[in-house]
Short mmCIF file of C-alpha atoms and ligand atoms in Angstrom, two decimals:
data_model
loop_
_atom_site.label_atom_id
_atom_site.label_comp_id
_atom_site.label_asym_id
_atom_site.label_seq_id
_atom_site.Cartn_x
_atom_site.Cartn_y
_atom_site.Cartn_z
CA UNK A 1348 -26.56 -2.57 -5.43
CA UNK A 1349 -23.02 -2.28 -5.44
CA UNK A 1350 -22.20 -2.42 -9.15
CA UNK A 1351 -21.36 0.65 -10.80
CA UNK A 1352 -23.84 2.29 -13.54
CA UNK A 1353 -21.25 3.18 -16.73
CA UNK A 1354 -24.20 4.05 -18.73
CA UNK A 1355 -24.32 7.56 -17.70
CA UNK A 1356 -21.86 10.26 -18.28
CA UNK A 1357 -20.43 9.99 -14.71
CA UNK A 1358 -20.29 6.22 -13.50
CA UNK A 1359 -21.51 6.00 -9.90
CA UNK A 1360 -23.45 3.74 -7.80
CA UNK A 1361 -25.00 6.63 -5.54
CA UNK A 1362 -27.99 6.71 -7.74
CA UNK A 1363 -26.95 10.23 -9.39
CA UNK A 1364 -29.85 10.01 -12.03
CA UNK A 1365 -32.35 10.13 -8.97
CA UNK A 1366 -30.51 14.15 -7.88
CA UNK A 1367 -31.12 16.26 -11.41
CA UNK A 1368 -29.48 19.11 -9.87
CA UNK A 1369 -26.23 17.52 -8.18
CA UNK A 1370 -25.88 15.19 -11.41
CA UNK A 1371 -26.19 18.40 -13.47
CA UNK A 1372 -23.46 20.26 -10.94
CA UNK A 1373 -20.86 17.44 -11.57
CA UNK A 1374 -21.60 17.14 -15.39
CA UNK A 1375 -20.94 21.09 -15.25
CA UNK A 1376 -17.33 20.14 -13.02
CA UNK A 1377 -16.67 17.26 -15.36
CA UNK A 1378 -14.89 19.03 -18.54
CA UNK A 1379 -13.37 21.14 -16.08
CA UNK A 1380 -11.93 17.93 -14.35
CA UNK A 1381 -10.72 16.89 -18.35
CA UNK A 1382 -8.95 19.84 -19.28
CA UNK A 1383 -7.29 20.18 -15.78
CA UNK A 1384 -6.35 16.34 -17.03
CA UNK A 1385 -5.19 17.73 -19.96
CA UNK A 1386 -3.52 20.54 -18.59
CA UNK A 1387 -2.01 19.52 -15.78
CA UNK A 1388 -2.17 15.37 -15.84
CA UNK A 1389 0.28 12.68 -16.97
CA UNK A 1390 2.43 14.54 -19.90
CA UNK A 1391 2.39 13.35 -23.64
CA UNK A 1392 0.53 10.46 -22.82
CA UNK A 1393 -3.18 11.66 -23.86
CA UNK A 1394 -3.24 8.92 -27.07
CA UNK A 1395 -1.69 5.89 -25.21
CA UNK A 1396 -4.03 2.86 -24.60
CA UNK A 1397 -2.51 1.79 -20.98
CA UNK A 1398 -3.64 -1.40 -19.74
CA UNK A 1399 -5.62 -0.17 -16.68
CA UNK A 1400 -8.11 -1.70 -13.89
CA UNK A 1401 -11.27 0.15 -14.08
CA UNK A 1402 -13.53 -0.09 -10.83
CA UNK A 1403 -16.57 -2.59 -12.20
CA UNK A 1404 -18.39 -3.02 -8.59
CA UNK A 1405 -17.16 -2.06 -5.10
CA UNK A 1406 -17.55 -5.88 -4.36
CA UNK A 1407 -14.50 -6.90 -2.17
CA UNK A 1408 -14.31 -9.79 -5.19
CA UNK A 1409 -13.20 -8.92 -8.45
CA UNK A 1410 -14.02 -5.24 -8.35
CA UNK A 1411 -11.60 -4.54 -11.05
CA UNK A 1412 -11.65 -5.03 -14.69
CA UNK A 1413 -8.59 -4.61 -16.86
CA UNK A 1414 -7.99 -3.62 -20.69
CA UNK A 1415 -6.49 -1.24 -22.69
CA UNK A 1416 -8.16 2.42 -22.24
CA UNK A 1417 -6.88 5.73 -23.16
CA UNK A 1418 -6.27 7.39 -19.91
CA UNK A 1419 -8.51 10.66 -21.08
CA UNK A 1420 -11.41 8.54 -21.78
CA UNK A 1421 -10.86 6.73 -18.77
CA UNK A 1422 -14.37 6.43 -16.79
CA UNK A 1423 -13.76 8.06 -13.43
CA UNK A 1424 -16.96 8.42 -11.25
CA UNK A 1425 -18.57 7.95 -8.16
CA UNK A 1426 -18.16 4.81 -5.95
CA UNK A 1427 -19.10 4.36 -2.36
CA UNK A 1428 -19.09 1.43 -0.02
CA UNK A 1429 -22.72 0.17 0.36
CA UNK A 1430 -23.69 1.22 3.66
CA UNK A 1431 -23.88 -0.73 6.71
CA UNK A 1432 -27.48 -0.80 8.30
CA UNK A 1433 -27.97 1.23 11.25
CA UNK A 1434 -24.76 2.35 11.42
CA UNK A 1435 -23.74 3.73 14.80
CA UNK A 1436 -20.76 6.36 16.05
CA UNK A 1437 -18.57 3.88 17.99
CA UNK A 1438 -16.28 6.66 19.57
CA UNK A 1439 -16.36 10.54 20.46
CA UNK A 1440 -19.05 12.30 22.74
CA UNK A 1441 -21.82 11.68 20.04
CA UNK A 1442 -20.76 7.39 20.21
CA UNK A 1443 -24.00 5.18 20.44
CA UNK A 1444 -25.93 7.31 17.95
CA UNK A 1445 -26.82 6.86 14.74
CA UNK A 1446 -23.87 7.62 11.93
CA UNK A 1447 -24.97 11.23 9.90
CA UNK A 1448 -26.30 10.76 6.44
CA UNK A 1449 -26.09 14.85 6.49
CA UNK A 1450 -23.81 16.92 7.74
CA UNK A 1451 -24.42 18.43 11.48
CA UNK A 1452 -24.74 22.03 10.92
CA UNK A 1453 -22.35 22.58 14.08
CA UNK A 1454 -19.41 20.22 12.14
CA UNK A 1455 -20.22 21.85 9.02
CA UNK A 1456 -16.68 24.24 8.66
CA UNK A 1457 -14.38 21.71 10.15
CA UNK A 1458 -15.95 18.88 8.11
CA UNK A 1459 -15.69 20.59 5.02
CA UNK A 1460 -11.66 21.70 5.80
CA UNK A 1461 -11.45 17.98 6.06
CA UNK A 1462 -12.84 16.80 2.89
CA UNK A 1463 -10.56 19.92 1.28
CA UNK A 1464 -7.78 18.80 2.60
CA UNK A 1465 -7.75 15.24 1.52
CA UNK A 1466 -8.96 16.12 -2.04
CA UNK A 1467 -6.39 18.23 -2.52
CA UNK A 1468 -3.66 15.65 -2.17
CA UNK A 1469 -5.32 13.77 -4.67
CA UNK A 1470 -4.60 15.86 -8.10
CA UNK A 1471 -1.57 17.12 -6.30
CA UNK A 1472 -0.04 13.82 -6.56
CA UNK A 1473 -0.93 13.62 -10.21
CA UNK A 1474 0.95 17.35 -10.68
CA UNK A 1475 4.44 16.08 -8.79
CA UNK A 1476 4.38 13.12 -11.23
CA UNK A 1477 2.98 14.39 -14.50
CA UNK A 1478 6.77 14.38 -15.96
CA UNK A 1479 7.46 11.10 -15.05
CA UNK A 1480 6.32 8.80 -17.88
CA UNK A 1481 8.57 11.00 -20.49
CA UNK A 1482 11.68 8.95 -18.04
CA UNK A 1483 10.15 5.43 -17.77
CA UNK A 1484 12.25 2.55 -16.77
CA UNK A 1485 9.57 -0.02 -18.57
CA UNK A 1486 6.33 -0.15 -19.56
CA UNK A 1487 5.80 -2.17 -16.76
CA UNK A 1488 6.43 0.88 -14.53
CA UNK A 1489 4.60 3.22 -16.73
CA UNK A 1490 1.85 1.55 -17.02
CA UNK A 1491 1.89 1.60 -12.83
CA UNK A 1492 2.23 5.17 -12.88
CA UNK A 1493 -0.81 5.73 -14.94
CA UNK A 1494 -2.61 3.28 -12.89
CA UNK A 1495 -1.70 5.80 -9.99
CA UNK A 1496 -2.36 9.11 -11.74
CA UNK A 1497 -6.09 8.23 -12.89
CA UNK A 1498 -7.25 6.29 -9.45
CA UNK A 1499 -5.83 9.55 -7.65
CA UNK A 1500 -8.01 11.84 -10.46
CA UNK A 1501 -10.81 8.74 -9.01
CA UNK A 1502 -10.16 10.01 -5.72
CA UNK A 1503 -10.51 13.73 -6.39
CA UNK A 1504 -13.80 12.72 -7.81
CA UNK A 1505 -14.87 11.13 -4.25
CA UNK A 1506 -14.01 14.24 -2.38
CA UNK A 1507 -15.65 16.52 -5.13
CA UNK A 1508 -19.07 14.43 -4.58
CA UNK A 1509 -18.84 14.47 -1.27
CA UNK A 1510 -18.34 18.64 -1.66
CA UNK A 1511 -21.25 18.94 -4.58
CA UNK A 1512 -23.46 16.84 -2.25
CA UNK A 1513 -23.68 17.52 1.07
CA UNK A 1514 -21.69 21.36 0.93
CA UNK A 1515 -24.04 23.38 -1.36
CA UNK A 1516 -22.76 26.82 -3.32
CA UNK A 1517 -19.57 26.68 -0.85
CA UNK A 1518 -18.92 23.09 -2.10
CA UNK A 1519 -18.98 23.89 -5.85
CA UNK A 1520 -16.53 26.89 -5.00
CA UNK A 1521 -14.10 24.58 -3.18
CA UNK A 1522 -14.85 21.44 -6.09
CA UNK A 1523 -13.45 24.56 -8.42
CA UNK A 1524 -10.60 25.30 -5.97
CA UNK A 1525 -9.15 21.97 -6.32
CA UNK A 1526 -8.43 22.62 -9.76
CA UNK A 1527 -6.98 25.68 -9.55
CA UNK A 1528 -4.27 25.34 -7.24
CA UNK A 1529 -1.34 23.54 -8.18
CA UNK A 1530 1.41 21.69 -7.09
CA UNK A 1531 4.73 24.10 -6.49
CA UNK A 1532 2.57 27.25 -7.75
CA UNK A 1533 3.82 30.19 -6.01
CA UNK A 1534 0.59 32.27 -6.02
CA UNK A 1535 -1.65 28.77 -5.66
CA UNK A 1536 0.05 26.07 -4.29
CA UNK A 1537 -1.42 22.51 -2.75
CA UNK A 1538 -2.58 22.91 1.00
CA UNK A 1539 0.12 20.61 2.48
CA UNK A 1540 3.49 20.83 1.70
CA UNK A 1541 4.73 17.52 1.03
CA UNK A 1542 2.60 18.18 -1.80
CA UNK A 1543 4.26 21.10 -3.29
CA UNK A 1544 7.72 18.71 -3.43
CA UNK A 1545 8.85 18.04 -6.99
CA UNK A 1546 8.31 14.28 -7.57
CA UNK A 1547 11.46 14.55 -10.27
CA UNK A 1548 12.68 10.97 -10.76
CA UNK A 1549 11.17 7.59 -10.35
CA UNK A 1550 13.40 6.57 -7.17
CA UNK A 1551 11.21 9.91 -5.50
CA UNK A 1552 8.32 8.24 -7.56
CA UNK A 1553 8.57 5.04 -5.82
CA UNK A 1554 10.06 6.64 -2.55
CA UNK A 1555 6.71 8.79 -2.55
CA UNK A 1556 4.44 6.00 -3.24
CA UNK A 1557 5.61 3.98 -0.71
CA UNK A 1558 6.00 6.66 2.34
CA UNK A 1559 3.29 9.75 1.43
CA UNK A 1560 0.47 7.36 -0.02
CA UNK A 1561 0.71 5.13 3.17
CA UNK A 1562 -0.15 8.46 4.67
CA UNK A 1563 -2.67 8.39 2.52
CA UNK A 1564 -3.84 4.94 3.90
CA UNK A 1565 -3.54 6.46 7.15
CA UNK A 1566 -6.19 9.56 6.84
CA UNK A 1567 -8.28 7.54 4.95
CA UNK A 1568 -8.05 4.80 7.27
CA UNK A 1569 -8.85 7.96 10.01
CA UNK A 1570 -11.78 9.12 8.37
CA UNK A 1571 -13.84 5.71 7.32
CA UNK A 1572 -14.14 5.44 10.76
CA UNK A 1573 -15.95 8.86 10.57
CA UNK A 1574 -19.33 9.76 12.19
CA UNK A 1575 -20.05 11.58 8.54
CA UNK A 1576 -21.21 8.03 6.67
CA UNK A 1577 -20.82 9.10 3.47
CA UNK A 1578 -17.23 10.01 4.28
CA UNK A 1579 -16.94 6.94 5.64
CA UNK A 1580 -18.30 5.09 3.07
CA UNK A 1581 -16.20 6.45 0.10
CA UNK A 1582 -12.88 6.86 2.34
CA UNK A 1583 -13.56 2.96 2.33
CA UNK A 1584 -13.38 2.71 -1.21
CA UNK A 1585 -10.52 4.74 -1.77
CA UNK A 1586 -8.84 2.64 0.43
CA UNK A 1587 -8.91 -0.50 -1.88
CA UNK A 1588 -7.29 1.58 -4.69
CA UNK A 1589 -4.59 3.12 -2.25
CA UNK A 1590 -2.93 -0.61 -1.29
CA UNK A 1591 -1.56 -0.86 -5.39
CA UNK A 1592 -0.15 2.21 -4.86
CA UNK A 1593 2.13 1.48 -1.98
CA UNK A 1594 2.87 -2.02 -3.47
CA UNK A 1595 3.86 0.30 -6.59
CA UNK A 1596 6.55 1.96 -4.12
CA UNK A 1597 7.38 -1.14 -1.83
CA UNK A 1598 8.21 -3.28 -4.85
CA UNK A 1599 9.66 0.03 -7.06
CA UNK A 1600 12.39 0.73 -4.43
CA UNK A 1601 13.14 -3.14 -3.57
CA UNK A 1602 13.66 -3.58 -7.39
CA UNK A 1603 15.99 -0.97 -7.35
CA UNK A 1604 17.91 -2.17 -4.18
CA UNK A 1605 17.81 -5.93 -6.12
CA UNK A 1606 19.90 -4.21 -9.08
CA UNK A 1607 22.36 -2.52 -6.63
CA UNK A 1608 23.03 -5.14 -5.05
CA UNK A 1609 23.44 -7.63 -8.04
CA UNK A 1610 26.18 -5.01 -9.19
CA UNK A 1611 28.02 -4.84 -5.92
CA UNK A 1612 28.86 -8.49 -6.21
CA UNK A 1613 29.12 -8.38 -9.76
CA UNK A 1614 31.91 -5.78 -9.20
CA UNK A 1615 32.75 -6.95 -6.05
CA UNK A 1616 32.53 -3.20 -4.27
CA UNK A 1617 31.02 -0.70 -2.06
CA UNK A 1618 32.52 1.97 -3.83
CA UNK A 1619 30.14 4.74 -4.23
CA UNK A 1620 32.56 6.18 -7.64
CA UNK A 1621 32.28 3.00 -8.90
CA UNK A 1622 28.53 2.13 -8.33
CA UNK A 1623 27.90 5.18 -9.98
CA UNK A 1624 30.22 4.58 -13.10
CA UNK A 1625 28.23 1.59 -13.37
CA UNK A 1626 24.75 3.22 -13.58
CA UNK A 1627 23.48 1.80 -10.45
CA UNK A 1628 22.28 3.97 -7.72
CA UNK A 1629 24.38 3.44 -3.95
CA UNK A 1630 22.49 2.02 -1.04
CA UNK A 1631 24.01 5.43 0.78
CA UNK A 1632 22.13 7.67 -1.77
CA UNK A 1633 19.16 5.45 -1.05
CA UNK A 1634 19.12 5.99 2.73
CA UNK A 1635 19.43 9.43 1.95
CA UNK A 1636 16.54 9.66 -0.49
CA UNK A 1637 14.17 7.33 2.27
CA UNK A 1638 15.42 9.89 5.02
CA UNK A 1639 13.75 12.41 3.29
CA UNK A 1640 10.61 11.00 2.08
CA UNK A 1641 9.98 9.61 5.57
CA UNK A 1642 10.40 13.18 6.93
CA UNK A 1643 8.92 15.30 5.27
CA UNK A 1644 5.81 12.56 4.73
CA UNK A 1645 5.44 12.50 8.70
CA UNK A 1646 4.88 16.59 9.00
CA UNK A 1647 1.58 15.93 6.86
CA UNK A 1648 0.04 14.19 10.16
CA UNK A 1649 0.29 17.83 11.80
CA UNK A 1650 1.36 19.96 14.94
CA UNK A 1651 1.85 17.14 17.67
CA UNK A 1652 -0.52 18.86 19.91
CA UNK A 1653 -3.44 20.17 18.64
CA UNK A 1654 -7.08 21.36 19.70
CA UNK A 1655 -8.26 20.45 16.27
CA UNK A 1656 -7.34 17.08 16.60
CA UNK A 1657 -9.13 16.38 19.61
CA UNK A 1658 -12.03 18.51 18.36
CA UNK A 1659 -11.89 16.10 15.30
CA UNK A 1660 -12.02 13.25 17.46
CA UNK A 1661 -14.63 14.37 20.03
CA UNK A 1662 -17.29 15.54 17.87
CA UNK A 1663 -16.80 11.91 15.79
CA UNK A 1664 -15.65 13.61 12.61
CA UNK A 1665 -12.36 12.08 12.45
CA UNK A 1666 -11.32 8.41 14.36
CA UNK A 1667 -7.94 6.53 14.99
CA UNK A 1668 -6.41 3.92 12.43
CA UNK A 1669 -8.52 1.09 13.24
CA UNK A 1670 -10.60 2.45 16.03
CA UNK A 1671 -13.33 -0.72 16.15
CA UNK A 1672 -10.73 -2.87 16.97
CA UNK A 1673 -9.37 -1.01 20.14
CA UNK A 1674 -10.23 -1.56 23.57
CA UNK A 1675 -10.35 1.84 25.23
CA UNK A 1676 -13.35 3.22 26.13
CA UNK A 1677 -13.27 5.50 22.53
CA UNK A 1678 -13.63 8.40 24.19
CA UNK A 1679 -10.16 9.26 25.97
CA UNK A 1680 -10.72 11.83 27.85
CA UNK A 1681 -7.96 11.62 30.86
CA UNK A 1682 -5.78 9.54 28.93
CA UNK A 1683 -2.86 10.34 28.16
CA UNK A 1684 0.08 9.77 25.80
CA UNK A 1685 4.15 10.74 24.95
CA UNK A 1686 4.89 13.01 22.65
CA UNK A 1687 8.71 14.38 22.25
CA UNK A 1688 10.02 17.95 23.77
CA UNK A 1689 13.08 19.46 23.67
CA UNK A 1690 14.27 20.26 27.43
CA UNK A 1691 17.74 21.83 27.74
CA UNK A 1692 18.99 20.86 24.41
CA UNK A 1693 18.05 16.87 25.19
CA UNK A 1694 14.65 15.04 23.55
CA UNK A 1695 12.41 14.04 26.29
CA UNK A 1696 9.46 12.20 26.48
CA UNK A 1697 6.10 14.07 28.17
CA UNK A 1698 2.97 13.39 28.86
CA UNK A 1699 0.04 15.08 27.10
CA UNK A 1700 -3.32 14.64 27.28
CA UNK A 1701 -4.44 12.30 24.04
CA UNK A 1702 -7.18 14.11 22.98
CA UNK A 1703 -4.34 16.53 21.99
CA UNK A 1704 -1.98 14.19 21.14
CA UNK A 1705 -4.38 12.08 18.33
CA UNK A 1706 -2.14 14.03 15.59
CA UNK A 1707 0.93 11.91 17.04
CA UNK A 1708 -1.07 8.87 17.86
CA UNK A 1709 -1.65 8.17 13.79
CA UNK A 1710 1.69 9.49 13.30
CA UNK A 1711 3.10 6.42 15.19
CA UNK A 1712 0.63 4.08 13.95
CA UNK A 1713 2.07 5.02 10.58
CA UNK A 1714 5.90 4.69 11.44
CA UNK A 1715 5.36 1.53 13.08
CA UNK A 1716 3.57 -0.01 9.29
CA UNK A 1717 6.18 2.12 7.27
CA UNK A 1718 8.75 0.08 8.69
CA UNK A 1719 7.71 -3.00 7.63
CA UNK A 1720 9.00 -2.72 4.36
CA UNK A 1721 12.24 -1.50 5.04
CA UNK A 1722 12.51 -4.34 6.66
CA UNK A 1723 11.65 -6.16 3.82
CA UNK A 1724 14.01 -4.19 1.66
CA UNK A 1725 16.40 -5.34 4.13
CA UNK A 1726 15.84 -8.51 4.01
CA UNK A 1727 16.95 -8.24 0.21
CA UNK A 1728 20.31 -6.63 1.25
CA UNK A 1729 20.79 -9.79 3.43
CA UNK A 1730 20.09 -12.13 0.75
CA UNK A 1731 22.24 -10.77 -1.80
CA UNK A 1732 25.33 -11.00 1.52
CA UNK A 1733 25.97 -7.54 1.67
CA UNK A 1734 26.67 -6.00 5.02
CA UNK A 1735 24.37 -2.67 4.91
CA UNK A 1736 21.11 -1.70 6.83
CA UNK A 1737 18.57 1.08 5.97
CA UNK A 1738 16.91 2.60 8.49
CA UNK A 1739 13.69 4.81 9.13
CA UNK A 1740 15.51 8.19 10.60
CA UNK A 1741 14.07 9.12 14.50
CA UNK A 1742 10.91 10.80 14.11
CA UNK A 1743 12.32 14.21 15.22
CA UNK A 1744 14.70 14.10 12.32
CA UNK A 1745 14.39 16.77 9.97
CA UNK A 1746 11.02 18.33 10.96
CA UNK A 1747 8.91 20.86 10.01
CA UNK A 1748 5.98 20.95 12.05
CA UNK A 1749 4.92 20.91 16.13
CA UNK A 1750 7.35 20.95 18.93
CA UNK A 1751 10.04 19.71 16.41
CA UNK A 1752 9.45 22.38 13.75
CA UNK A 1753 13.40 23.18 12.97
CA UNK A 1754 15.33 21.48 15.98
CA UNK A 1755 18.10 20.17 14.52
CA UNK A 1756 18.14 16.19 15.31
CA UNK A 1757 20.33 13.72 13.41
CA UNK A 1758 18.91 10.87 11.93
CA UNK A 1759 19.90 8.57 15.45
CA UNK A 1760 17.79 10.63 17.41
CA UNK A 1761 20.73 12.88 18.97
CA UNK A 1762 20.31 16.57 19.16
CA UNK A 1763 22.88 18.24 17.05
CA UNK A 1764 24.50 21.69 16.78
CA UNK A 1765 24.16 23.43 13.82
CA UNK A 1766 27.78 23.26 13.12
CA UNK A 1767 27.48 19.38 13.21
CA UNK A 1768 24.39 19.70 10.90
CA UNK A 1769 26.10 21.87 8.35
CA UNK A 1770 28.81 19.21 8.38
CA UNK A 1771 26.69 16.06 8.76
CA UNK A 1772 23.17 17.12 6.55
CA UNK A 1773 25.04 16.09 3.06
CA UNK A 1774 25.38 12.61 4.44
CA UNK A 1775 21.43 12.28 6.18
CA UNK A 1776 19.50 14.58 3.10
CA UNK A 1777 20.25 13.77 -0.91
CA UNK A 1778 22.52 16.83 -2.28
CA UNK A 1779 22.30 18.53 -5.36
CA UNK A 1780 25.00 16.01 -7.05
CA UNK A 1781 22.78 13.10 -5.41
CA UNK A 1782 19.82 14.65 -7.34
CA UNK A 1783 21.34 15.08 -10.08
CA UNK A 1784 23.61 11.58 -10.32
CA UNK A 1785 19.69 9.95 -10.27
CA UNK A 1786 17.99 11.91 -12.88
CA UNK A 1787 21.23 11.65 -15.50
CA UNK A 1788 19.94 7.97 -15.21
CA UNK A 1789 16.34 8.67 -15.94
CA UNK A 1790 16.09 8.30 -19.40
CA UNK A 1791 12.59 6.58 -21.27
CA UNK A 1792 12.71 2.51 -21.85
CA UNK A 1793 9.68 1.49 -23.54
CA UNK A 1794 10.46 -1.68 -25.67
CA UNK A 1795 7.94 -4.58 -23.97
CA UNK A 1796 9.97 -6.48 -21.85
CA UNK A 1797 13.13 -4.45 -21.32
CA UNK A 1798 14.39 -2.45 -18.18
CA UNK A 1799 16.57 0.56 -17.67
CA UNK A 1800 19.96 -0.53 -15.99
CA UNK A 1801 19.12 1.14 -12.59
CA UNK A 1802 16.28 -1.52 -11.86
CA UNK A 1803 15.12 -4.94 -11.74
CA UNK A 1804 12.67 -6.41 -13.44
CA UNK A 1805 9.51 -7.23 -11.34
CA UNK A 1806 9.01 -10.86 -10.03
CA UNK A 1807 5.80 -10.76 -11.54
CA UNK A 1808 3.37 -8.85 -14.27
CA UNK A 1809 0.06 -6.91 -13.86
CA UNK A 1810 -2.65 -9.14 -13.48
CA UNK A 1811 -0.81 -12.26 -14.23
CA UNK A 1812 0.14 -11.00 -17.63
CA UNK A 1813 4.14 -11.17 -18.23
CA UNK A 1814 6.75 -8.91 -17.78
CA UNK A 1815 7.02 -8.61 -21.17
CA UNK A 1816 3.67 -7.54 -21.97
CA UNK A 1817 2.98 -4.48 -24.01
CA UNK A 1818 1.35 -2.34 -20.79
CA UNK A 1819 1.50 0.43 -22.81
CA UNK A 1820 0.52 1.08 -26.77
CA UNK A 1821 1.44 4.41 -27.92
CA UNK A 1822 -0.30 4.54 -31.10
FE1 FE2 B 475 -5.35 9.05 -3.25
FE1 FE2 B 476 -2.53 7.00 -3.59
#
């Protein structure tokens, strides 16, 4: 039951042959999902044959297949978990009931704004990184890329079914929506607006998918836990495809950090001038470009109070990251939990009811798995003896949303005047010269096996295939 059907025009293993008029609804959104592809996907790359998994069965073996595809032709479709039987709600006011194969009239809107929400990070991502491949460090890394930019079209598809299915005429409207706005657009931008950033350079690229698709993980991780089980079932899914594209970003920015260092002892220096005359890029401009990501990826968890967020909760729409495994009693009301407030120029701790305070709850379930992997680049720094730490900034560092919304914080955590911001910001946030030192060393490497100087090759190829590999055939 849980292999996939790829004999039909949309591959899915939700039965779509059995529903004439939502399979005919999709096939009508379908060429409308190819020329936004076209339009708006992965640029100059429409004849390659990239060596790509496809999704064969949502079997936690050996779901994916690999080969050479060209990325238009590319079979996205429609795969769900296979449902658990007699599913129940395990938290909220509605816990001990049965999960909702439909959607509750009453958690129609807000379920809806969820689904919209999520799906529109999904081509947004492909949008911020459609220039990308044209800069290339390998083919190892474009190949990557492309493995990112179709399984995020994938998961446009799994919000737009979800939409088609269960949300009627107001569905289809929204499924269209998706298409239409676009990443950066004035008139029509994304929802959120991490996801209006440019994505201009592959150290933002890998910077991105390391911090802002673990946020991914996160509200996916939030919403399989979700009353809704078809939301569940697909968030689950998703969630499978989401862990190659933080690895893409863990191992991206440790590669980079490998070269660096390799050049500092090489040259025997820390100086930035000299780094940089070497075509390596500084662990200082690094900090600066994590300080950043981090920031601006931990506004997209929202307001750090909020009514919705407990509504979300309560009425089982929405869970915590891992919510079966905790031992509260999954329903929280009275509890309570610290959030930050400014008092008198100082951050203080307070205590707000949790129901409230869920927003900030998955926001700190997130830092505390983000910064695992600085560690780990850390541990690289070590190895290679050189004397230099990065650091996740304090979480009230360069907000833009909640109590924190524009308090000026440096990244230690110490309210700052804006005088000492105006003097300090070009050493915490990447300047225009920092910007632009990184993209004069974006330029495309393509030959199989070879790597631009900024970067290291990877330990290890794509499905035990070598480095050296030809990822990518451009035809
Ligand atoms: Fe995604
Ligand atoms: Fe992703």
């Amino acid at each position: 039951m849980s292999s996939i059907n790829y004999s039909e025009k949309i591959p899915n293993n939700v039965n779509l042959s059995d529903d004439r008029t939502l399979q005919r609804a999709l096939e009508h959104w379908q060429p409308n999902y190819l020329q936004w592809w076209q339009d708006m996907g992965p640029e100059g790359s429409q004849n390659f044959d990239v060596y790509l998994r496809t999704a064969v069965s949502v079997d936690p073996q050996g779901w994916a297949q690999f080969g050479h595809v060209k990325m238009p032709d590319y079979r996205w479709g429609i795969f769900l978990n296979p449902a658990e039987q007699d599913r129940k709600i395990h938290f909220g006011d509605h816990m001990g009931e049965a999960a909702w194969q439909d959607v509750p009239g009453e958690h129609r809107a807000n379920l809806r704004r969820i689904i919209v929400t999520q799906g529109d990070t999904e081509p947004a991502s492909v949008e911020q990184q459609r220039h990308l491949g044209l800069t290339a460090p390998s083919q190892y890394d474009l190949r990557n890329l492309f493995q990112v930019n179709v399984e995020e079209g994938r998961h446009l598809w799994a919000m737009v079914y979800l939409l088609h299915k269960y949300f009627g005429k107001d569905g289809r409207e929204e499924a269209e929506a998706l298409l239409e706005r676009n990443s950066g657009n004035a008139d029509n931008p994304r929802i959120l607006e991490a996801f209006n950033e440019k994505t201009p350079d592959w150290l933002s690229f890998f910077m991105f998918t390391y911090f802002t698709d673990r946020d991914g993980k996160f509200q996916l991780c939030a919403l399989a836990e979700s009353a809704f089980d078809p939301l569940a079932r697909t968030t689950k899914f998703m969630l499978t495809e989401e862990a190659h594209h933080m690895f893409v970003g863990e191992s991206g920015v440790g590669r980079v950090i490998t070269r660096t260092c390799e050049m500092m002892n090489q040259l025997k220096t820390d100086d930035v001038n000299k780094l940089r005359a070497a075509g390596v890029i500084d662990l200082p401009t690094i900090q600066k470009y994590l300080n950043f990501h981090f920031s601006v990826t931990i506004d997209l968890f929202g307001a750090d109070q909020s009514s919705n967020a407990a509504t979300f909760y309560s009425s089982g729409l929405k869970g915590r990251y891992e919510e079966g495994k905790r031992t509260d009693d999954h329903v929280l009301k009275g509890n309570t939990y610290k959030i930050i407030d400014v008092v008198n120029g100082q951050l203080v701790e307070k205590e707000v009811p949790m129901l409230n305070a869920l927003n900030e709850v998955l926001r700190d379930d997130y830092i505390k798995d983000s910064v695992g992997g600085v560690e780990r680049w850390n541990r690289l720094i070590e190895k290679a003896g050189i004397d230099f730490r990065l650091k996740v900034p304090h979480k009230a560092f360069h907000r833009n949303i909640g109590t924190l919304k524009g308090v000026k914080v440096s990244p230690d955590g110490r309210v700052v005047t804006d005088h000492e911001w105006n003097a300090k910001v070009e050493e915490w946030l990447p300047t225009d010269q920092d910007r632009a030192y990184v993209a004069s060393l974006m330029g495309r490497v393509v030959e199989p096996g070879k790597f631009a100087n900024w970067i290291a090759p990877p330990v290890m190829g794509i499905n035990r295939q070598p480095v050296n590999f030809d990822y990518v055939r451009f035809n």
